[in-house]
Short mmCIF file of C-alpha atoms in Angstrom, two decimals:
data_model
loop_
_atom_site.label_atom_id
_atom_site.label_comp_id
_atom_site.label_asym_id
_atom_site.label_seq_id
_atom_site.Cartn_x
_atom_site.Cartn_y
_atom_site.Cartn_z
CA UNK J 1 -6.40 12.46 -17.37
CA UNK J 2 -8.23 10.08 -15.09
CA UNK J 3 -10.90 12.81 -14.33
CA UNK J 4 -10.76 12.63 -10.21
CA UNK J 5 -13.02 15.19 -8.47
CA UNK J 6 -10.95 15.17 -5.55
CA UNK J 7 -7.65 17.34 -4.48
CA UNK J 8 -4.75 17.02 -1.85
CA UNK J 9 -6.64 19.47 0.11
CA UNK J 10 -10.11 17.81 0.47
CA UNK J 11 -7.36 14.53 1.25
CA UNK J 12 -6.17 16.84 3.91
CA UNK J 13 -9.74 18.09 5.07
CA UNK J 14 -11.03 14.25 5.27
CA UNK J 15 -8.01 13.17 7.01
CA UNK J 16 -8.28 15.83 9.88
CA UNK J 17 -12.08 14.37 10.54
CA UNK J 18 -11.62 11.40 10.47
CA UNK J 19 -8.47 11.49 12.41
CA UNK J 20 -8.03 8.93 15.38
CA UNK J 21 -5.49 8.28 18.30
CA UNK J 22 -3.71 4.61 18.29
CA UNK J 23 -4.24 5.11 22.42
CA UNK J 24 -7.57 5.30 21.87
CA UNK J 25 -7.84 2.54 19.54
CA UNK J 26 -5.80 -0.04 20.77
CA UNK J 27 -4.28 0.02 24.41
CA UNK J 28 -0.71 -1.70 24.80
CA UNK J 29 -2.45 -3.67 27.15
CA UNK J 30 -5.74 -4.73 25.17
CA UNK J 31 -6.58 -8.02 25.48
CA UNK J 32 -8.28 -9.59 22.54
CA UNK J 33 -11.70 -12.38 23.04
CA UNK J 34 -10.85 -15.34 21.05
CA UNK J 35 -15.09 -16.19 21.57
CA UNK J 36 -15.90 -14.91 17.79
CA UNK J 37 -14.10 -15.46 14.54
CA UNK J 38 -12.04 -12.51 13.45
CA UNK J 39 -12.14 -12.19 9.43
CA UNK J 40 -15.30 -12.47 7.64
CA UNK J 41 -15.71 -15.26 6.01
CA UNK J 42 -15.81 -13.93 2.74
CA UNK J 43 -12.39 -13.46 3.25
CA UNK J 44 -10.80 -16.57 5.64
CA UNK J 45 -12.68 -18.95 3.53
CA UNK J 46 -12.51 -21.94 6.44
CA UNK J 47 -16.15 -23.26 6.47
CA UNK J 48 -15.48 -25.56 3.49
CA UNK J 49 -12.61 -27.62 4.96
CA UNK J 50 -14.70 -30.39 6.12
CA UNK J 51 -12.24 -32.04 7.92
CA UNK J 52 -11.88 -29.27 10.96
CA UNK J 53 -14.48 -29.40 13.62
CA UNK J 54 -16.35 -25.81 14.59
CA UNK J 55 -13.62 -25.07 17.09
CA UNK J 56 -10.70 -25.63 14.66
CA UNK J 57 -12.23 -23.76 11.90
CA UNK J 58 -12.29 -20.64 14.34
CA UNK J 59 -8.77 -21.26 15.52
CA UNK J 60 -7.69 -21.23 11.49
CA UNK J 61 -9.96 -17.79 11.39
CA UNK J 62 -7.80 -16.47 13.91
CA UNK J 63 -4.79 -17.60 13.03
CA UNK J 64 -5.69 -16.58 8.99
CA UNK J 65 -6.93 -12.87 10.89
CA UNK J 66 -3.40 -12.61 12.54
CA UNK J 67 -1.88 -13.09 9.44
CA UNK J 68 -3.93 -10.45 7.70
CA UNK J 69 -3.29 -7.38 9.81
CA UNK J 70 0.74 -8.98 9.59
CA UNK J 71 0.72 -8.73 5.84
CA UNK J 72 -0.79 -5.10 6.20
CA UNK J 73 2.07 -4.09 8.36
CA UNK J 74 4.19 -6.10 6.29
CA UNK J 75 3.31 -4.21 2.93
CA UNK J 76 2.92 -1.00 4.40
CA UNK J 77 7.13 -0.76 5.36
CA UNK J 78 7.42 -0.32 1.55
CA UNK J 79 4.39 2.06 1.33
CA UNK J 80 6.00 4.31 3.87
CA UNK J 81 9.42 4.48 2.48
CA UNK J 82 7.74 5.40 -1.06
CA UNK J 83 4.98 8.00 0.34
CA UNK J 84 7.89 9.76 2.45
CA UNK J 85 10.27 9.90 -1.21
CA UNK J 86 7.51 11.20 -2.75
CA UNK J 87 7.03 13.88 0.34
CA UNK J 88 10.06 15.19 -0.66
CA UNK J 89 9.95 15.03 -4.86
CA UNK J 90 7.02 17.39 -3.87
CA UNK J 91 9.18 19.75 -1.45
CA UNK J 92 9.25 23.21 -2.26
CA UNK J 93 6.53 22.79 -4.74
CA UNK J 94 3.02 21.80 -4.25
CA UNK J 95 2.42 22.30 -0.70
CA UNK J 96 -1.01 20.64 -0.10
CA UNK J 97 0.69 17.70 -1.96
CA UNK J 98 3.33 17.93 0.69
CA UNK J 99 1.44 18.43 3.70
CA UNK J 100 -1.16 15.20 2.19
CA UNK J 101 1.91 13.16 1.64
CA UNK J 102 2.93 13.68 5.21
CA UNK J 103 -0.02 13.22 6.48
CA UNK J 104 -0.36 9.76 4.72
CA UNK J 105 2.80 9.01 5.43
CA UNK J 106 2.31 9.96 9.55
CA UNK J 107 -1.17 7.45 9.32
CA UNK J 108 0.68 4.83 7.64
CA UNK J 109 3.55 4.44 10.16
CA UNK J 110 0.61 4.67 12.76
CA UNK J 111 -0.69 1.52 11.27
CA UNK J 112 2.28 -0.32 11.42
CA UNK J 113 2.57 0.24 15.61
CA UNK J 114 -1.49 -0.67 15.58
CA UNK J 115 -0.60 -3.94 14.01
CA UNK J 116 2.41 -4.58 15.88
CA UNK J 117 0.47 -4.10 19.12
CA UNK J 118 -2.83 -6.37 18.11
CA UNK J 119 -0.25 -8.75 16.90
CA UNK J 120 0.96 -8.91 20.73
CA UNK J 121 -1.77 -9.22 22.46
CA UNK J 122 -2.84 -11.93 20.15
CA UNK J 123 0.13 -14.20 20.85
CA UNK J 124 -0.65 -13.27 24.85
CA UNK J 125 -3.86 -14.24 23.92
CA UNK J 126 -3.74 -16.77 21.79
CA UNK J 127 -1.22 -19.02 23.94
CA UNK J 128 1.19 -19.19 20.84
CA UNK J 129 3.12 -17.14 19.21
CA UNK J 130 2.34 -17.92 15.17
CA UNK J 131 5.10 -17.46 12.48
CA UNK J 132 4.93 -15.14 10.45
CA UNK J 133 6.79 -13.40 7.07
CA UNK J 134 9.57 -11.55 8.74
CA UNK J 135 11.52 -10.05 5.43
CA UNK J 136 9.47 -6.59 5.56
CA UNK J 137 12.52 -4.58 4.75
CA UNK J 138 13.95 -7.01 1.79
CA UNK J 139 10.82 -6.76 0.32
CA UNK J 140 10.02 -3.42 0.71
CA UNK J 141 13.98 -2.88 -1.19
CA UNK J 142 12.56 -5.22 -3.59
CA UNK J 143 9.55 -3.62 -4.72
CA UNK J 144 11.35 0.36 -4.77
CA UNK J 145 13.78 -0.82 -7.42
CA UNK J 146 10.65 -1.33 -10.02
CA UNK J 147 9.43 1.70 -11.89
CA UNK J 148 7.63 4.41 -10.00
CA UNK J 149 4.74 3.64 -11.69
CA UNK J 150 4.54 0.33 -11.11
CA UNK J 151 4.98 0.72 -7.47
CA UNK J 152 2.27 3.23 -7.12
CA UNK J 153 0.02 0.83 -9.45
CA UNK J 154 0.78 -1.76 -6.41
CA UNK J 155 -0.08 0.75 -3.54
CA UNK J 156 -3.17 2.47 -5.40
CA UNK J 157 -4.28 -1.75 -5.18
CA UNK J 158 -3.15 -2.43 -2.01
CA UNK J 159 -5.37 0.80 -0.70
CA UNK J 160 -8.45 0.33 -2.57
CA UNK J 161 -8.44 -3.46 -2.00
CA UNK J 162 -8.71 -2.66 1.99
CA UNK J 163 -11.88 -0.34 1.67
CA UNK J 164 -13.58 -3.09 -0.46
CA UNK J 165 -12.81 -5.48 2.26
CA UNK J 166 -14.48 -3.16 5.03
CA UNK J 167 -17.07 -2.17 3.01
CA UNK J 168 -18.06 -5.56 1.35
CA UNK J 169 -17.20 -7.85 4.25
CA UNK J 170 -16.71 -6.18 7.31
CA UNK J 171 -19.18 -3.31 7.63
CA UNK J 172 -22.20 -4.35 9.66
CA UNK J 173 -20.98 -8.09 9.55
CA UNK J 174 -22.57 -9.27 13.68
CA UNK J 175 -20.59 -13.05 13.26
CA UNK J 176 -16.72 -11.31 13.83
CA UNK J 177 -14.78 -9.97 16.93
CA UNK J 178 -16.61 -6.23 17.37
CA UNK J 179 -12.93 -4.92 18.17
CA UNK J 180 -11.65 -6.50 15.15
CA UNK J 181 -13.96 -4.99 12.66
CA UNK J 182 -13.27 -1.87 14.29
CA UNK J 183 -9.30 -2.17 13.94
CA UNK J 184 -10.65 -2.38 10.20
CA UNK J 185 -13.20 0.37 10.25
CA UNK J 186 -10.26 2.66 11.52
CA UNK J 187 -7.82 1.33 8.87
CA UNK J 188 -10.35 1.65 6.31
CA UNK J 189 -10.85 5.48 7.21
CA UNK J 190 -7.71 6.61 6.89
CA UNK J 191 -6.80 4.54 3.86
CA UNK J 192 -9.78 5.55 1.60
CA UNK J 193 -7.74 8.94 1.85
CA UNK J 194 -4.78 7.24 1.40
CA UNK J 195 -5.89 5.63 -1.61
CA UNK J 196 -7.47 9.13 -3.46
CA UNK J 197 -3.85 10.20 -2.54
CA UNK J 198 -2.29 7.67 -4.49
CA UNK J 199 -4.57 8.15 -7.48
CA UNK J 200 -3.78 11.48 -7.57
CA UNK J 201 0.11 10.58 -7.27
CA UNK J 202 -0.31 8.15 -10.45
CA UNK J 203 -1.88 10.88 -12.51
CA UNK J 204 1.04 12.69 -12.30
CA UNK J 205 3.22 10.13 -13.11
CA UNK J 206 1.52 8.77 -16.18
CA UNK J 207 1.16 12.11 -17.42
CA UNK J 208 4.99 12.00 -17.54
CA UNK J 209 5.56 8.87 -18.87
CA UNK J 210 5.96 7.76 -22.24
CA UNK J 211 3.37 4.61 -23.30
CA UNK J 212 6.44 2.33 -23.75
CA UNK J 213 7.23 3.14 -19.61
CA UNK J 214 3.50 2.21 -18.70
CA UNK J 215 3.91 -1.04 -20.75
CA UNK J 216 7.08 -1.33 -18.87
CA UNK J 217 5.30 -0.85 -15.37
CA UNK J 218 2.31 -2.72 -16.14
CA UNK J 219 4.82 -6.09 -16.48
CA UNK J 220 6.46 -4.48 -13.28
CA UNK J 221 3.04 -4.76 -11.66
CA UNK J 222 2.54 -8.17 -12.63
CA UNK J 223 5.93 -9.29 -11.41
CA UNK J 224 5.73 -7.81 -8.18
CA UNK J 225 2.25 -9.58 -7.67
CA UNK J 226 3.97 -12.90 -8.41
CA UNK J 227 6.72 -12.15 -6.49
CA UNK J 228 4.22 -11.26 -3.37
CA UNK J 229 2.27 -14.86 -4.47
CA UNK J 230 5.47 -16.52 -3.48
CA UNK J 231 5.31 -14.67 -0.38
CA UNK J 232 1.80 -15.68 0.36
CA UNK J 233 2.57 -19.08 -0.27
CA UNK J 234 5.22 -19.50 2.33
CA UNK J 235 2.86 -17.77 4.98
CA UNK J 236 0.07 -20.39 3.60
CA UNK J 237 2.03 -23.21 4.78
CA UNK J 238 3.12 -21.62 8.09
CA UNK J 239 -0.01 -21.27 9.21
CA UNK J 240 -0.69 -24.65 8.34
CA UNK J 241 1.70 -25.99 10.12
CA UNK J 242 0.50 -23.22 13.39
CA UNK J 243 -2.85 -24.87 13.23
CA UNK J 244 -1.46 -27.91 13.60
CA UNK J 245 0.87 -27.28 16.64
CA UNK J 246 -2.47 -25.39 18.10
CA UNK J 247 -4.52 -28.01 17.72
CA UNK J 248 -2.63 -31.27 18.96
CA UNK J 249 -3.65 -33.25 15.19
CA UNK J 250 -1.46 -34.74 13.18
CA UNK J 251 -2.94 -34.53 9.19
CA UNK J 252 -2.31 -36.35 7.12
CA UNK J 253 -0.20 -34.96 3.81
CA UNK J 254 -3.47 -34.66 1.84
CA UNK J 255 -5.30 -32.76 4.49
CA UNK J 256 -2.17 -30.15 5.04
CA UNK J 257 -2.03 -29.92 1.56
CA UNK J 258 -5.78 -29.13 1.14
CA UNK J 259 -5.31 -26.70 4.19
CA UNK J 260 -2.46 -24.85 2.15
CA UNK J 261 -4.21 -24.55 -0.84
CA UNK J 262 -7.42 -23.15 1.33
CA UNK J 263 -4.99 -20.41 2.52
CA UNK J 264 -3.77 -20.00 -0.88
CA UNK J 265 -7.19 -19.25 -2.23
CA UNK J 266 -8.24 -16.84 1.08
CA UNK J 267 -4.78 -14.82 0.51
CA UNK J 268 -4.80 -14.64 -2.93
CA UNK J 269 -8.62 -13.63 -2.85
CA UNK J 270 -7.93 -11.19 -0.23
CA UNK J 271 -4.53 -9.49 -1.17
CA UNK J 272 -4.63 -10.04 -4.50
CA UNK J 273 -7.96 -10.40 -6.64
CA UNK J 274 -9.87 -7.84 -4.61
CA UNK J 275 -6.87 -5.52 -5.65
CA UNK J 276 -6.71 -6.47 -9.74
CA UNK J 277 -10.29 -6.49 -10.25
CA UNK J 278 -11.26 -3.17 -7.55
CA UNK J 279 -14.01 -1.27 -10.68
CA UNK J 280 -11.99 2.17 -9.55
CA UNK J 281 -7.64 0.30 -10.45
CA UNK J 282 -9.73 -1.25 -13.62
CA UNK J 283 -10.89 2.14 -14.23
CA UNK J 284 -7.50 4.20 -14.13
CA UNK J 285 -5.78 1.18 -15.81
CA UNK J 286 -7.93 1.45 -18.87
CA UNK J 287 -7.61 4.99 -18.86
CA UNK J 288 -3.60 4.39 -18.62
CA UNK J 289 -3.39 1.85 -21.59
CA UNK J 290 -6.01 -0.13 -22.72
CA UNK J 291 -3.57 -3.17 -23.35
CA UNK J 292 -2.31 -2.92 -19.97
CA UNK J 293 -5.44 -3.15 -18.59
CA UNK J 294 -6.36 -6.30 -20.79
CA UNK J 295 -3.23 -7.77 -19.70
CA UNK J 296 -3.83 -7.37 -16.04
CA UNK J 297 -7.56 -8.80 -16.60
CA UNK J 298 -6.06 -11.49 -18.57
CA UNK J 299 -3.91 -12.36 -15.50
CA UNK J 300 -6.75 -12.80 -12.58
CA UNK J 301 -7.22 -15.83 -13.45
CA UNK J 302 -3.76 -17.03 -12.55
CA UNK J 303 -4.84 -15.96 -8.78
CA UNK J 304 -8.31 -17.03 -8.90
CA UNK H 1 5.38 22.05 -17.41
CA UNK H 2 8.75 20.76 -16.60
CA UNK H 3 9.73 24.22 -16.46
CA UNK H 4 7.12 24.85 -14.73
CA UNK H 5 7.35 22.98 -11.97
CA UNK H 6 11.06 23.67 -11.29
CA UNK H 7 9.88 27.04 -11.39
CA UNK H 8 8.00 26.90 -8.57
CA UNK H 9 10.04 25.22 -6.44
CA UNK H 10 12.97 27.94 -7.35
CA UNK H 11 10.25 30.74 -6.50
CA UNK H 12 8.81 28.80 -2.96
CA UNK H 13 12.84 28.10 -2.19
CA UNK H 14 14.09 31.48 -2.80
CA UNK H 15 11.71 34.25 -4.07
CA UNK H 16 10.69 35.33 -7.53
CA UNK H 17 14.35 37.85 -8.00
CA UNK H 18 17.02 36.00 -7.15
CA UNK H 19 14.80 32.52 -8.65
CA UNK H 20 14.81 34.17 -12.01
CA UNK H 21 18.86 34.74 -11.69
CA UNK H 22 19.64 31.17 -11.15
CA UNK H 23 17.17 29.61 -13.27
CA UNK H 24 18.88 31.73 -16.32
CA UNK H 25 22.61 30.94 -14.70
CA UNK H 26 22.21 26.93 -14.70
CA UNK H 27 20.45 26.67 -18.02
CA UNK H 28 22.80 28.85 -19.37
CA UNK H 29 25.53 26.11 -17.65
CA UNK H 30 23.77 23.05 -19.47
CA UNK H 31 23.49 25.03 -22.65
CA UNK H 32 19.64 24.29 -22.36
CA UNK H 33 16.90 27.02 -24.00
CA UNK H 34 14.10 25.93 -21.51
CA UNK H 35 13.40 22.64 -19.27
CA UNK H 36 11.67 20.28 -21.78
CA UNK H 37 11.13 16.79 -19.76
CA UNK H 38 12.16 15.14 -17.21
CA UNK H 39 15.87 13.73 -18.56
CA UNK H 40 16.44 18.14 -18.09
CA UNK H 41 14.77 18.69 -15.06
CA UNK H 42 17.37 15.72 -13.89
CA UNK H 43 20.17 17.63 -14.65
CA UNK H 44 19.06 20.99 -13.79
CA UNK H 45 18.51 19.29 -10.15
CA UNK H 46 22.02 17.86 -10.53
CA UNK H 47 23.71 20.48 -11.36
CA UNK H 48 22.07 22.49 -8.56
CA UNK H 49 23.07 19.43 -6.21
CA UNK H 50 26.80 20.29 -7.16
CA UNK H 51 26.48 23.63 -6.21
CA UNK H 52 26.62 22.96 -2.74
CA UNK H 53 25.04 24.52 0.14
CA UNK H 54 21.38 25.88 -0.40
CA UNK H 55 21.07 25.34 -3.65
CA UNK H 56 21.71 21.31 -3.37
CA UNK H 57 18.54 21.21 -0.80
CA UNK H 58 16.12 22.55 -3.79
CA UNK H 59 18.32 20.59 -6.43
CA UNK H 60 17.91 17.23 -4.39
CA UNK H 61 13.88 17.27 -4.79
CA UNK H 62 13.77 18.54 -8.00
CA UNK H 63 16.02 15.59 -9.36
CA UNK H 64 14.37 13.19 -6.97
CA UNK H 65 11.12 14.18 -8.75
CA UNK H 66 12.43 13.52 -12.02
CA UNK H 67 13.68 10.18 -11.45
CA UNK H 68 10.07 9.68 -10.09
CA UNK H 69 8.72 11.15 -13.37
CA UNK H 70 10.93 9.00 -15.74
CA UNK H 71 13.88 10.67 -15.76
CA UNK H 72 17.28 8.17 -16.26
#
């Protein structure tokens, strides 16, 4: 159906070579150097706000990166829960599918402790401790009562939206923290399994459903993404409100609201766009229902 | 392919002989001919599930799947 030329078992193949150890990685004691900006640009979109000096602007980058690898670990509590239900719908069946599942579902929970560790050494680092979304598990409860496909329209986004943003932004990028980018190189790795996975995962599920489910999911989809655009908001002014407890300034309302909407448009960009608009989700969605896919095109704009 | 893939599962869970026996016994107990979609595979796996014992392991992924395929 969606033609992939790619199996659980060259999933599991990739995964075992490209394997790495969170010790390795990150240290519990790693200490981060808050010298360098940590997203790309491309993604914290902080240059423009004329009102912040140089300094600011990187303290806004590093607040914006903290929030990034946050909202990873935050969506990936409801990609583990799904990956290890769909670990055992496989059981006793499909093996490779099992032991690929597993695997992604092993990597994934590995994440979550790499994030929660960066995420403490940057508040040791940092000198405060930033605010951040703390409803993981509501969400995550949330997003598992849509339709199956639905959900594993969000994740197959979610995946392929973090190897465009290593592989457009990060990869070979000399202005951001080296151990950064490589907390992202290593995420990217085991995710562009992840995501194959995932594709692989959705096949089988539209080949089961009838076209009035996929309409069905596709409005799931697009709830869910407003649902998480609520989500982003409140993190957008948070981190507002960080930068200016970091800082010392008092802004005025216009300049916290224009530092809002500037996290709006990085978050959005970043967790959402890159995700809607990724050529390979366009691609299956088209494939899935051509109306779908319109409908999902039709709504970028909203985030854009 | 619904059969199919319950199939499987019966023949990885339990071998190919006694898989055959109790695919035949709980269609037979639904009054179902074959495993058409996923609604059937749901109550094949249910019906397995209330059976107790081994049987319930193999019946809770195979009606865990269905739901996941559409099944209500």
């Amino acid at each position: 159906m969606f033609d992939l030329n790619w199996t659980y078992a060259n999933c599991i193949a990739n995964s075992e070579k490209i394997a790495w150890k969170l010790d390795d990685i990150f240290p519990s004691d790693t200490e981060l150097d808050f010298t360098m900006p940590f997203l790309p640009e491309e993604l914290a979109l902080v240059d423009d706000i004329e009102f912040l000096s140089d300094d600011e602007k990187k303290k806004l980058n590093h607040i914006s990166g903290n929030t990034y690898l946050h909202l990873f670990g935050f969506v990936e509590e409801y990609i583990l829960a799904n990956t290890v239900q769909y670990a055992n719908a496989e059981m006793y069946g499909d093996r490779d599918a099992v032991r690929a599942l597993c695997r992604f579902a092993d990597e994934e929970a590995k994440h979550m402790l790499l994030f929660a560790r960066y995420r403490k050494a940057f508040n040791r680092g940092f000198g405060h401790e930033c605010p951040v979304l703390e409803s993981a598990v509501a969400v995550a409860e949330v997003i598992m009562q849509k339709s199956p496909v639905a959900v594993m329209m969000l994740t197959l986004h979610i995946e392929l939206m973090t190897q465009q943003h290593y592989t457009e932004c990060v990869k070979d990028n000399k202005d951001i923290d080296p151990l950064f980018a490589k907390l992202l190189k290593c995420h990217w790795l085991e995710e562009s399994q992840h995501a194959r996975i995932d594709a692989l995962e959705l096949e089988k599920l539209a080949m089961a459903a009838e076209p009035s489910q996929i309409g069905v999911s596709v409005s799931d989809y697009l709830d869910l993404l407003g649902a998480f655009d609520g989500l982003l908001r409140q993190q957008a002014e948070m981190d507002a409100k960080t930068l200016a407890t970091v800082t010392g300034r008092e802004f005025s309302d216009e300049q916290v609201n224009t530092l809002i909407d500037s996290r709006m448009k990085s978050y959005r960009k970043t967790f959402i766009v890159y995700g809607m608009t990724n050529p390979m989700f366009v691609k299956i969605m088209k494939i899935m229902s051509d109306e779908g896919a319109n409908r999902i095109a039709e709504n970028v704009s909203v985030y854009s | 392919m619904s059969q199919q893939i319950v199939w499987t599962k019966l023949v990885n869970f339990m071998g190919p002989t006694e898989a055959r026996v109790l695919m035949g016994d709980v269609l037979g107990q639904l009054g179902l001919a074959e495993l058409a979609n996923a609604n059937d595979r749901l109550r094949f796996g249910t019906a397995l599930i209330q059976r107790g014992g081994a049987s319930s392991m193999v019946g809770q992924t195979i009606a865990l799947q269905a739901r996941l395929h559409g099944a209500r």
